[in-house]
């Protein structure tokens, strides 16, 4: 697939999105609904109403990149979302699991190790 640095945020839309939207339509959603900077280099992910399609939008060196994935069978398993939220932030690992069809809600991470004398972030 592709490797993402830890500094890159992945923002996933909570509500289904019309997959007919182009780059410009998705950009407008990111700007108006979320108030995010579309030129930040972060990834913005959108799932279709049926849950079998995902589009991921990002800015890269002078142009937009749009990744589109359609499942032939099944649906993408979305992570749990707080009531009233318009979007949820994922990390690169969660995005990879989502795109691979893994149910992120069922995955349990071990706590991150922190060196003695330091506080976790």
CSV table of N, CA, C and O in Angstrom, one decimal:
chain,number,residue,atom,x,y,z
A,1,UNK,N,0.8,-1.2,0.0
A,1,UNK,CA,0.0,0.0,0.0
A,1,UNK,C,0.9,1.2,0.0
A,1,UNK,O,1.7,1.4,-0.9
A,2,UNK,N,0.8,2.1,1.0
A,2,UNK,CA,1.6,3.3,1.1
A,2,UNK,C,1.9,3.6,2.6
A,2,UNK,O,1.1,3.3,3.4
A,3,UNK,N,3.1,4.1,2.8
A,3,UNK,CA,3.5,4.5,4.2
A,3,UNK,C,3.2,5.9,4.5
A,3,UNK,O,3.5,6.8,3.6
A,4,UNK,N,2.7,6.2,5.7
A,4,UNK,CA,2.4,7.5,6.1
A,4,UNK,C,3.2,7.9,7.3
A,4,UNK,O,3.2,7.1,8.2
A,5,UNK,N,3.7,9.1,7.4
A,5,UNK,CA,4.4,9.5,8.6
A,5,UNK,C,3.4,9.7,9.7
A,5,UNK,O,2.2,10.0,9.4
A,6,UNK,N,3.9,9.6,10.9
A,6,UNK,CA,3.0,9.8,12.1
A,6,UNK,C,2.4,11.2,12.2
A,6,UNK,O,1.3,11.4,12.8
A,7,UNK,N,3.0,12.2,11.5
A,7,UNK,CA,2.5,13.5,11.6
A,7,UNK,C,1.3,13.8,10.7
A,7,UNK,O,0.6,14.8,10.9
A,8,UNK,N,1.0,12.8,9.8
A,8,UNK,CA,-0.2,13.0,8.9
A,8,UNK,C,-1.4,12.5,9.6
A,8,UNK,O,-1.5,11.4,10.2
A,9,UNK,N,-2.4,13.4,9.7
A,9,UNK,CA,-3.7,13.0,10.2
A,9,UNK,C,-4.6,12.4,9.2
A,9,UNK,O,-4.5,12.8,8.0
A,10,UNK,N,-5.5,11.5,9.6
A,10,UNK,CA,-6.5,11.0,8.7
A,10,UNK,C,-7.8,11.3,9.3
A,10,UNK,O,-8.1,10.9,10.4
A,11,UNK,N,-8.6,12.1,8.5
A,11,UNK,CA,-9.9,12.5,9.0
A,11,UNK,C,-11.0,11.7,8.2
A,11,UNK,O,-11.0,11.8,7.0
A,12,UNK,N,-11.8,11.0,8.9
A,12,UNK,CA,-12.9,10.1,8.2
A,12,UNK,C,-14.2,10.8,8.5
A,12,UNK,O,-14.6,11.1,9.6
A,13,UNK,N,-15.0,11.0,7.4
A,13,UNK,CA,-16.3,11.5,7.5
A,13,UNK,C,-17.2,10.5,8.2
A,13,UNK,O,-17.2,9.3,7.9
A,14,UNK,N,-18.1,11.0,9.1
A,14,UNK,CA,-19.0,10.1,9.8
A,14,UNK,C,-20.2,9.8,9.0
A,14,UNK,O,-20.6,8.6,8.9
A,15,UNK,N,-20.7,10.8,8.3
A,15,UNK,CA,-21.9,10.6,7.5
A,15,UNK,C,-21.5,10.1,6.1
A,15,UNK,O,-20.4,10.4,5.6
A,16,UNK,N,-22.3,9.2,5.5
A,16,UNK,CA,-22.0,8.8,4.1
A,16,UNK,C,-22.0,10.0,3.1
A,16,UNK,O,-22.6,11.0,3.3
A,17,UNK,N,-21.1,9.8,2.1
A,17,UNK,CA,-20.9,10.9,1.1
A,17,UNK,C,-21.3,10.3,-0.3
A,17,UNK,O,-21.0,9.2,-0.6
A,18,UNK,N,-21.9,11.2,-1.1
A,18,UNK,CA,-22.2,10.8,-2.4
A,18,UNK,C,-20.9,10.6,-3.2
A,18,UNK,O,-20.1,11.5,-3.4
A,19,UNK,N,-20.7,9.4,-3.7
A,19,UNK,CA,-19.5,9.1,-4.4
A,19,UNK,C,-19.3,9.7,-5.8
A,19,UNK,O,-18.3,9.6,-6.4
A,20,UNK,N,-20.4,10.4,-6.2
A,20,UNK,CA,-20.3,11.1,-7.5
A,20,UNK,C,-19.5,12.4,-7.3
A,20,UNK,O,-19.1,13.0,-8.3
A,21,UNK,N,-19.3,12.8,-6.1
A,21,UNK,CA,-18.5,14.1,-5.8
A,21,UNK,C,-17.1,13.9,-6.3
A,21,UNK,O,-16.4,12.9,-6.1
A,22,UNK,N,-16.7,15.0,-7.0
A,22,UNK,CA,-15.3,15.0,-7.5
A,22,UNK,C,-14.4,15.6,-6.5
A,22,UNK,O,-14.8,15.9,-5.3
A,23,UNK,N,-13.2,15.9,-6.9
A,23,UNK,CA,-12.2,16.5,-6.0
A,23,UNK,C,-12.7,17.8,-5.4
A,23,UNK,O,-12.7,18.1,-4.2
A,24,UNK,N,-13.3,18.6,-6.3
A,24,UNK,CA,-13.8,19.9,-5.9
A,24,UNK,C,-15.0,19.8,-4.9
A,24,UNK,O,-15.0,20.5,-3.9
A,25,UNK,N,-15.9,18.8,-5.1
A,25,UNK,CA,-17.0,18.6,-4.2
A,25,UNK,C,-16.5,18.1,-2.8
A,25,UNK,O,-17.0,18.6,-1.8
A,26,UNK,N,-15.5,17.3,-2.8
A,26,UNK,CA,-15.0,16.8,-1.6
A,26,UNK,C,-14.2,17.9,-0.8
A,26,UNK,O,-14.2,18.0,0.4
A,27,UNK,N,-13.5,18.7,-1.6
A,27,UNK,CA,-12.7,19.8,-1.0
A,27,UNK,C,-13.7,20.8,-0.3
A,27,UNK,O,-13.4,21.2,0.8
A,28,UNK,N,-14.8,21.0,-0.9
A,28,UNK,CA,-15.8,21.9,-0.3
A,28,UNK,C,-16.3,21.4,1.0
A,28,UNK,O,-16.5,22.1,1.9
A,29,UNK,N,-16.5,20.1,1.0
A,29,UNK,CA,-17.0,19.4,2.3
A,29,UNK,C,-15.9,19.6,3.4
A,29,UNK,O,-16.3,19.9,4.5
A,30,UNK,N,-14.7,19.4,3.0
A,30,UNK,CA,-13.6,19.5,4.0
A,30,UNK,C,-13.5,20.9,4.6
A,30,UNK,O,-13.4,21.1,5.8
A,31,UNK,N,-13.6,21.9,3.7
A,31,UNK,CA,-13.5,23.3,4.1
A,31,UNK,C,-14.7,23.7,4.9
A,31,UNK,O,-14.6,24.3,6.0
A,32,UNK,N,-15.9,23.5,4.4
A,32,UNK,CA,-17.1,24.1,5.0
A,32,UNK,C,-17.6,23.3,6.2
A,32,UNK,O,-17.9,23.8,7.2
A,33,UNK,N,-17.7,22.0,6.1
A,33,UNK,CA,-18.3,21.2,7.1
A,33,UNK,C,-17.3,21.0,8.3
A,33,UNK,O,-17.7,20.9,9.4
A,34,UNK,N,-16.0,20.8,8.0
A,34,UNK,CA,-15.0,20.5,9.0
A,34,UNK,C,-14.1,21.7,9.3
A,34,UNK,O,-13.4,21.6,10.3
A,35,UNK,N,-14.1,22.7,8.5
A,35,UNK,CA,-13.2,23.8,8.7
A,35,UNK,C,-11.7,23.4,8.6
A,35,UNK,O,-10.9,24.0,9.3
A,36,UNK,N,-11.4,22.4,7.9
A,36,UNK,CA,-10.0,21.9,7.7
A,36,UNK,C,-9.3,22.6,6.5
A,36,UNK,O,-10.0,23.0,5.6
A,37,UNK,N,-8.0,22.6,6.5
A,37,UNK,CA,-7.2,23.1,5.5
A,37,UNK,C,-6.9,22.0,4.5
A,37,UNK,O,-6.2,21.0,4.8
A,38,UNK,N,-7.5,22.0,3.3
A,38,UNK,CA,-7.3,20.9,2.3
A,38,UNK,C,-5.9,20.8,1.8
A,38,UNK,O,-5.6,19.8,1.2
A,39,UNK,N,-5.1,21.9,1.9
A,39,UNK,CA,-3.8,21.9,1.4
A,39,UNK,C,-2.8,21.5,2.5
A,39,UNK,O,-1.6,21.6,2.3
A,40,UNK,N,-3.2,20.9,3.6
A,40,UNK,CA,-2.3,20.6,4.7
A,40,UNK,C,-1.5,19.3,4.5
A,40,UNK,O,-0.5,19.1,5.2
A,41,UNK,N,-1.9,18.5,3.5
A,41,UNK,CA,-1.2,17.2,3.3
A,41,UNK,C,-1.9,16.1,4.1
A,41,UNK,O,-1.4,15.0,4.0
A,42,UNK,N,-2.9,16.4,5.0
A,42,UNK,CA,-3.5,15.4,5.7
A,42,UNK,C,-4.5,14.6,4.8
A,42,UNK,O,-4.8,15.1,3.7
A,43,UNK,N,-5.0,13.5,5.2
A,43,UNK,CA,-5.8,12.7,4.4
A,43,UNK,C,-7.3,12.8,4.9
A,43,UNK,O,-7.5,12.8,6.1
A,44,UNK,N,-8.2,12.9,3.9
A,44,UNK,CA,-9.6,13.1,4.2
A,44,UNK,C,-10.4,11.9,3.6
A,44,UNK,O,-10.3,11.8,2.3
A,45,UNK,N,-11.0,11.1,4.4
A,45,UNK,CA,-11.6,9.9,3.9
A,45,UNK,C,-13.1,10.0,3.9
A,45,UNK,O,-13.7,10.5,4.9
A,46,UNK,N,-13.8,9.4,2.9
A,46,UNK,CA,-15.2,9.5,2.8
A,46,UNK,C,-15.7,8.1,2.4
A,46,UNK,O,-15.2,7.4,1.5
A,47,UNK,N,-16.8,7.6,3.0
A,47,UNK,CA,-17.4,6.3,2.7
A,47,UNK,C,-18.8,6.5,2.1
A,47,UNK,O,-19.5,7.5,2.4
A,48,UNK,N,-19.1,5.6,1.2
A,48,UNK,CA,-20.4,5.7,0.4
A,48,UNK,C,-21.6,5.3,1.4
A,48,UNK,O,-21.4,4.7,2.4
A,49,UNK,N,-22.8,5.6,0.9
A,49,UNK,CA,-24.0,5.2,1.6
A,49,UNK,C,-24.1,3.7,1.9
A,49,UNK,O,-24.4,3.3,3.0
A,50,UNK,N,-23.7,2.9,0.9
A,50,UNK,CA,-23.8,1.5,1.1
A,50,UNK,C,-22.6,0.9,1.9
A,50,UNK,O,-22.6,-0.2,2.3
A,51,UNK,N,-21.6,1.7,2.1
A,51,UNK,CA,-20.4,1.3,2.8
A,51,UNK,C,-19.4,0.4,2.1
A,51,UNK,O,-18.5,-0.2,2.7
A,52,UNK,N,-19.6,0.3,0.8
A,52,UNK,CA,-18.7,-0.5,0.0
A,52,UNK,C,-17.7,0.2,-0.8
A,52,UNK,O,-16.9,-0.3,-1.6
A,53,UNK,N,-17.7,1.6,-0.7
A,53,UNK,CA,-16.7,2.4,-1.4
A,53,UNK,C,-16.1,3.5,-0.5
A,53,UNK,O,-16.8,4.0,0.4
A,54,UNK,N,-14.8,3.7,-0.7
A,54,UNK,CA,-14.1,4.8,0.0
A,54,UNK,C,-13.3,5.6,-0.9
A,54,UNK,O,-12.7,5.1,-1.9
A,55,UNK,N,-13.4,6.9,-0.7
A,55,UNK,CA,-12.5,7.9,-1.4
A,55,UNK,C,-11.6,8.6,-0.3
A,55,UNK,O,-12.1,8.9,0.7
A,56,UNK,N,-10.3,8.7,-0.7
A,56,UNK,CA,-9.4,9.4,0.2
A,56,UNK,C,-8.8,10.5,-0.6
A,56,UNK,O,-8.2,10.3,-1.6
A,57,UNK,N,-8.9,11.8,-0.1
A,57,UNK,CA,-8.4,13.0,-0.7
A,57,UNK,C,-7.2,13.5,0.0
A,57,UNK,O,-7.3,13.6,1.3
A,58,UNK,N,-6.2,13.9,-0.7
A,58,UNK,CA,-5.0,14.6,-0.1
A,58,UNK,C,-4.4,15.5,-1.1
A,58,UNK,O,-4.5,15.4,-2.3
A,59,UNK,N,-3.6,16.5,-0.6
A,59,UNK,CA,-2.8,17.4,-1.4
A,59,UNK,C,-1.4,16.9,-1.4
A,59,UNK,O,-0.8,16.6,-0.4
A,60,UNK,N,-0.8,16.9,-2.6
A,60,UNK,CA,0.6,16.5,-2.7
A,60,UNK,C,1.4,17.3,-3.8
A,60,UNK,O,1.0,17.1,-4.9
A,61,UNK,N,2.3,18.1,-3.4
A,61,UNK,CA,3.2,18.8,-4.3
A,61,UNK,C,2.6,19.4,-5.5
A,61,UNK,O,2.9,19.0,-6.6
A,62,UNK,N,1.6,20.3,-5.3
A,62,UNK,CA,1.1,21.0,-6.4
A,62,UNK,C,-0.2,20.4,-7.0
A,62,UNK,O,-0.7,20.9,-8.1
A,63,UNK,N,-0.7,19.3,-6.4
A,63,UNK,CA,-1.9,18.7,-7.0
A,63,UNK,C,-2.6,17.8,-6.0
A,63,UNK,O,-2.0,17.4,-5.0
A,64,UNK,N,-3.9,17.6,-6.3
A,64,UNK,CA,-4.7,16.7,-5.4
A,64,UNK,C,-4.5,15.2,-5.8
A,64,UNK,O,-4.4,15.0,-7.0
A,65,UNK,N,-4.6,14.3,-4.9
A,65,UNK,CA,-4.5,12.9,-5.1
A,65,UNK,C,-5.8,12.4,-4.6
A,65,UNK,O,-6.2,12.7,-3.5
A,66,UNK,N,-6.5,11.5,-5.4
A,66,UNK,CA,-7.8,10.9,-5.0
A,66,UNK,C,-7.6,9.4,-5.1
A,66,UNK,O,-7.5,8.9,-6.2
A,67,UNK,N,-7.7,8.7,-4.0
A,67,UNK,CA,-7.7,7.3,-3.9
A,67,UNK,C,-9.1,6.8,-3.8
A,67,UNK,O,-9.9,7.3,-3.0
A,68,UNK,N,-9.5,5.8,-4.6
A,68,UNK,CA,-10.8,5.3,-4.6
A,68,UNK,C,-10.8,3.8,-4.5
A,68,UNK,O,-10.0,3.1,-5.3
A,69,UNK,N,-11.5,3.2,-3.6
A,69,UNK,CA,-11.5,1.7,-3.4
A,69,UNK,C,-13.0,1.3,-3.3
A,69,UNK,O,-13.7,1.8,-2.6
A,70,UNK,N,-13.3,0.2,-4.1
A,70,UNK,CA,-14.6,-0.4,-4.1
A,70,UNK,C,-14.5,-1.8,-3.8
A,70,UNK,O,-13.7,-2.6,-4.4
A,71,UNK,N,-15.2,-2.3,-2.8
A,71,UNK,CA,-15.2,-3.7,-2.4
A,71,UNK,C,-16.2,-4.4,-3.3
A,71,UNK,O,-17.3,-3.9,-3.6
A,72,UNK,N,-15.8,-5.6,-3.8
A,72,UNK,CA,-16.7,-6.4,-4.6
A,72,UNK,C,-17.7,-7.1,-3.7
A,72,UNK,O,-18.8,-7.3,-4.2
A,73,UNK,N,-17.3,-7.5,-2.5
A,73,UNK,CA,-18.3,-8.0,-1.5
A,73,UNK,C,-18.0,-7.5,-0.2
A,73,UNK,O,-16.9,-7.1,0.2
A,74,UNK,N,-19.0,-7.3,0.6
A,74,UNK,CA,-18.9,-6.8,2.0
A,74,UNK,C,-18.9,-5.3,2.1
A,74,UNK,O,-19.1,-4.6,1.1
A,75,UNK,N,-18.6,-4.8,3.3
A,75,UNK,CA,-18.7,-3.4,3.6
A,75,UNK,C,-17.5,-3.0,4.4
A,75,UNK,O,-16.9,-3.9,5.2
A,76,UNK,N,-17.1,-1.8,4.4
A,76,UNK,CA,-16.0,-1.3,5.2
A,76,UNK,C,-16.6,-1.2,6.6
A,76,UNK,O,-17.7,-0.8,6.8
A,77,UNK,N,-15.8,-1.5,7.6
A,77,UNK,CA,-16.2,-1.5,9.0
A,77,UNK,C,-15.6,-0.2,9.6
A,77,UNK,O,-14.4,-0.1,9.8
A,78,UNK,N,-16.5,0.7,9.9
A,78,UNK,CA,-16.1,2.0,10.5
A,78,UNK,C,-15.9,1.9,12.0
A,78,UNK,O,-16.5,1.2,12.7
A,79,UNK,N,-15.0,2.8,12.5
A,79,UNK,CA,-14.7,2.8,13.9
A,79,UNK,C,-15.9,3.4,14.7
A,79,UNK,O,-16.7,4.1,14.1
A,80,UNK,N,-15.9,3.2,16.0
A,80,UNK,CA,-17.0,3.9,16.8
A,80,UNK,C,-16.8,5.4,16.7
A,80,UNK,O,-15.7,5.9,16.7
A,81,UNK,N,-18.0,6.1,16.8
A,81,UNK,CA,-18.0,7.5,16.6
A,81,UNK,C,-18.8,8.1,17.8
A,81,UNK,O,-19.9,7.6,18.1
A,82,UNK,N,-18.4,9.3,18.3
A,82,UNK,CA,-19.1,10.0,19.3
A,82,UNK,C,-20.4,10.6,18.7
A,82,UNK,O,-20.4,11.0,17.5
A,83,UNK,N,-21.5,10.6,19.4
A,83,UNK,CA,-22.7,11.2,18.9
A,83,UNK,C,-22.5,12.6,18.6
A,83,UNK,O,-21.9,13.4,19.3
A,84,UNK,N,-23.0,13.1,17.5
A,84,UNK,CA,-22.9,14.4,17.0
A,84,UNK,C,-21.7,14.8,16.3
A,84,UNK,O,-21.5,15.9,15.8
A,85,UNK,N,-20.7,13.9,16.2
A,85,UNK,CA,-19.5,14.2,15.5
A,85,UNK,C,-19.7,14.2,14.0
A,85,UNK,O,-20.5,13.4,13.5
A,86,UNK,N,-19.0,15.1,13.3
A,86,UNK,CA,-19.0,15.1,11.9
A,86,UNK,C,-17.9,14.3,11.2
A,86,UNK,O,-18.0,13.8,10.1
A,87,UNK,N,-16.8,14.1,12.0
A,87,UNK,CA,-15.7,13.4,11.5
A,87,UNK,C,-14.9,12.7,12.7
A,87,UNK,O,-15.1,13.1,13.8
A,88,UNK,N,-14.1,11.7,12.4
A,88,UNK,CA,-13.3,11.1,13.4
A,88,UNK,C,-11.9,11.0,12.9
A,88,UNK,O,-11.7,10.8,11.7
A,89,UNK,N,-10.9,11.2,13.8
A,89,UNK,CA,-9.5,11.2,13.4
A,89,UNK,C,-9.0,9.8,13.6
A,89,UNK,O,-9.2,9.2,14.6
A,90,UNK,N,-8.3,9.2,12.5
A,90,UNK,CA,-7.7,7.9,12.6
A,90,UNK,C,-6.2,8.1,12.5
A,90,UNK,O,-5.7,9.2,12.1
A,91,UNK,N,-5.4,7.1,12.8
A,91,UNK,CA,-4.0,7.1,12.5
A,91,UNK,C,-3.8,6.2,11.2
A,91,UNK,O,-4.7,5.6,10.7
A,92,UNK,N,-2.5,6.2,10.7
A,92,UNK,CA,-2.2,5.5,9.5
A,92,UNK,C,-2.5,4.0,9.6
A,92,UNK,O,-3.0,3.4,8.6
A,93,UNK,N,-2.3,3.4,10.7
A,93,UNK,CA,-2.6,2.0,10.9
A,93,UNK,C,-4.1,1.7,10.8
A,93,UNK,O,-4.5,0.8,10.2
A,94,UNK,N,-4.9,2.6,11.5
A,94,UNK,CA,-6.3,2.4,11.4
A,94,UNK,C,-6.9,2.5,10.0
A,94,UNK,O,-7.8,1.8,9.6
A,95,UNK,N,-6.3,3.5,9.2
A,95,UNK,CA,-6.7,3.7,7.8
A,95,UNK,C,-6.4,2.4,7.0
A,95,UNK,O,-7.2,1.9,6.3
A,96,UNK,N,-5.2,1.9,7.2
A,96,UNK,CA,-4.8,0.7,6.5
A,96,UNK,C,-5.7,-0.5,6.8
A,96,UNK,O,-6.1,-1.2,5.9
A,97,UNK,N,-6.1,-0.6,8.1
A,97,UNK,CA,-7.0,-1.7,8.5
A,97,UNK,C,-8.4,-1.5,7.9
A,97,UNK,O,-9.0,-2.4,7.4
A,98,UNK,N,-8.8,-0.3,7.9
A,98,UNK,CA,-10.1,0.1,7.3
A,98,UNK,C,-10.2,-0.3,5.8
A,98,UNK,O,-11.1,-1.0,5.4
A,99,UNK,N,-9.1,0.1,5.1
A,99,UNK,CA,-9.1,-0.2,3.7
A,99,UNK,C,-8.9,-1.7,3.4
A,99,UNK,O,-9.3,-2.2,2.3
A,100,UNK,N,-8.3,-2.5,4.4
A,100,UNK,CA,-8.2,-3.9,4.2
A,100,UNK,C,-9.4,-4.7,4.7
A,100,UNK,O,-9.5,-5.9,4.6
A,101,UNK,N,-10.5,-3.9,5.2
A,101,UNK,CA,-11.7,-4.6,5.6
A,101,UNK,C,-11.7,-5.1,7.0
A,101,UNK,O,-12.5,-5.9,7.4
A,102,UNK,N,-10.7,-4.7,7.8
A,102,UNK,CA,-10.6,-5.1,9.2
A,102,UNK,C,-11.5,-4.2,10.1
A,102,UNK,O,-11.6,-3.0,9.9
A,103,UNK,N,-12.3,-4.8,11.0
A,103,UNK,CA,-13.2,-4.1,11.9
A,103,UNK,C,-12.3,-3.4,12.9
A,103,UNK,O,-11.9,-4.1,13.9
A,104,UNK,N,-12.1,-2.1,12.8
A,104,UNK,CA,-11.2,-1.4,13.7
A,104,UNK,C,-11.8,-1.4,15.1
A,104,UNK,O,-11.0,-1.4,16.1
A,105,UNK,N,-13.1,-1.5,15.3
A,105,UNK,CA,-13.7,-1.5,16.6
A,105,UNK,C,-13.4,-2.7,17.4
A,105,UNK,O,-13.4,-2.7,18.6
A,106,UNK,N,-13.1,-3.8,16.7
A,106,UNK,CA,-12.8,-5.1,17.3
A,106,UNK,C,-11.3,-5.3,17.7
A,106,UNK,O,-10.9,-6.2,18.3
A,107,UNK,N,-10.5,-4.3,17.2
A,107,UNK,CA,-9.0,-4.4,17.4
A,107,UNK,C,-8.7,-3.8,18.7
A,107,UNK,O,-9.2,-2.7,19.0
A,108,UNK,N,-7.8,-4.4,19.5
A,108,UNK,CA,-7.4,-3.8,20.8
A,108,UNK,C,-5.9,-3.7,20.7
A,108,UNK,O,-5.1,-4.6,20.5
A,109,UNK,N,-5.4,-2.4,21.0
A,109,UNK,CA,-4.0,-2.1,21.1
A,109,UNK,C,-3.5,-2.3,22.5
A,109,UNK,O,-4.1,-2.0,23.4
A,110,UNK,N,-2.2,-2.7,22.5
A,110,UNK,CA,-1.5,-2.7,23.8
A,110,UNK,C,-1.1,-1.3,24.1
A,110,UNK,O,-0.9,-0.5,23.2
A,111,UNK,N,-1.1,-0.9,25.4
A,111,UNK,CA,-0.7,0.4,25.8
A,111,UNK,C,0.8,0.7,25.3
A,111,UNK,O,1.6,-0.2,25.3
A,112,UNK,N,1.0,1.9,24.8
A,112,UNK,CA,2.3,2.3,24.4
A,112,UNK,C,3.3,2.4,25.5
A,112,UNK,O,2.9,2.9,26.6
A,113,UNK,N,4.5,1.9,25.3
A,113,UNK,CA,5.5,2.0,26.4
A,113,UNK,C,6.1,3.4,26.5
A,113,UNK,O,6.3,4.0,25.4
A,114,UNK,N,6.3,3.9,27.7
A,114,UNK,CA,6.9,5.2,27.9
A,114,UNK,C,8.1,5.0,28.8
A,114,UNK,O,8.1,4.3,29.8
A,115,UNK,N,9.2,5.7,28.4
A,115,UNK,CA,10.4,5.6,29.2
A,115,UNK,C,10.2,6.0,30.6
A,115,UNK,O,9.4,7.0,30.8
A,116,UNK,N,10.9,5.5,31.6
A,116,UNK,CA,10.7,5.9,33.0
A,116,UNK,C,10.9,7.4,33.2
A,116,UNK,O,11.9,7.9,32.5
A,117,UNK,N,10.1,8.1,34.0
A,117,UNK,CA,10.3,9.5,34.2
A,117,UNK,C,9.7,10.4,33.2
A,117,UNK,O,9.8,11.6,33.3
A,118,UNK,N,9.0,9.8,32.2
A,118,UNK,CA,8.4,10.7,31.1
A,118,UNK,C,6.9,10.4,31.2
A,118,UNK,O,6.5,9.3,31.5
A,119,UNK,N,6.1,11.4,30.7
A,119,UNK,CA,4.7,11.2,30.7
A,119,UNK,C,4.3,10.9,29.2
A,119,UNK,O,5.0,11.3,28.3
A,120,UNK,N,3.2,10.1,29.1
A,120,UNK,CA,2.8,9.8,27.7
A,120,UNK,C,2.2,10.9,27.0
A,120,UNK,O,1.8,11.9,27.6
A,121,UNK,N,2.1,10.8,25.7
A,121,UNK,CA,1.5,11.9,24.9
A,121,UNK,C,0.1,11.5,24.4
A,121,UNK,O,-0.2,10.4,24.3
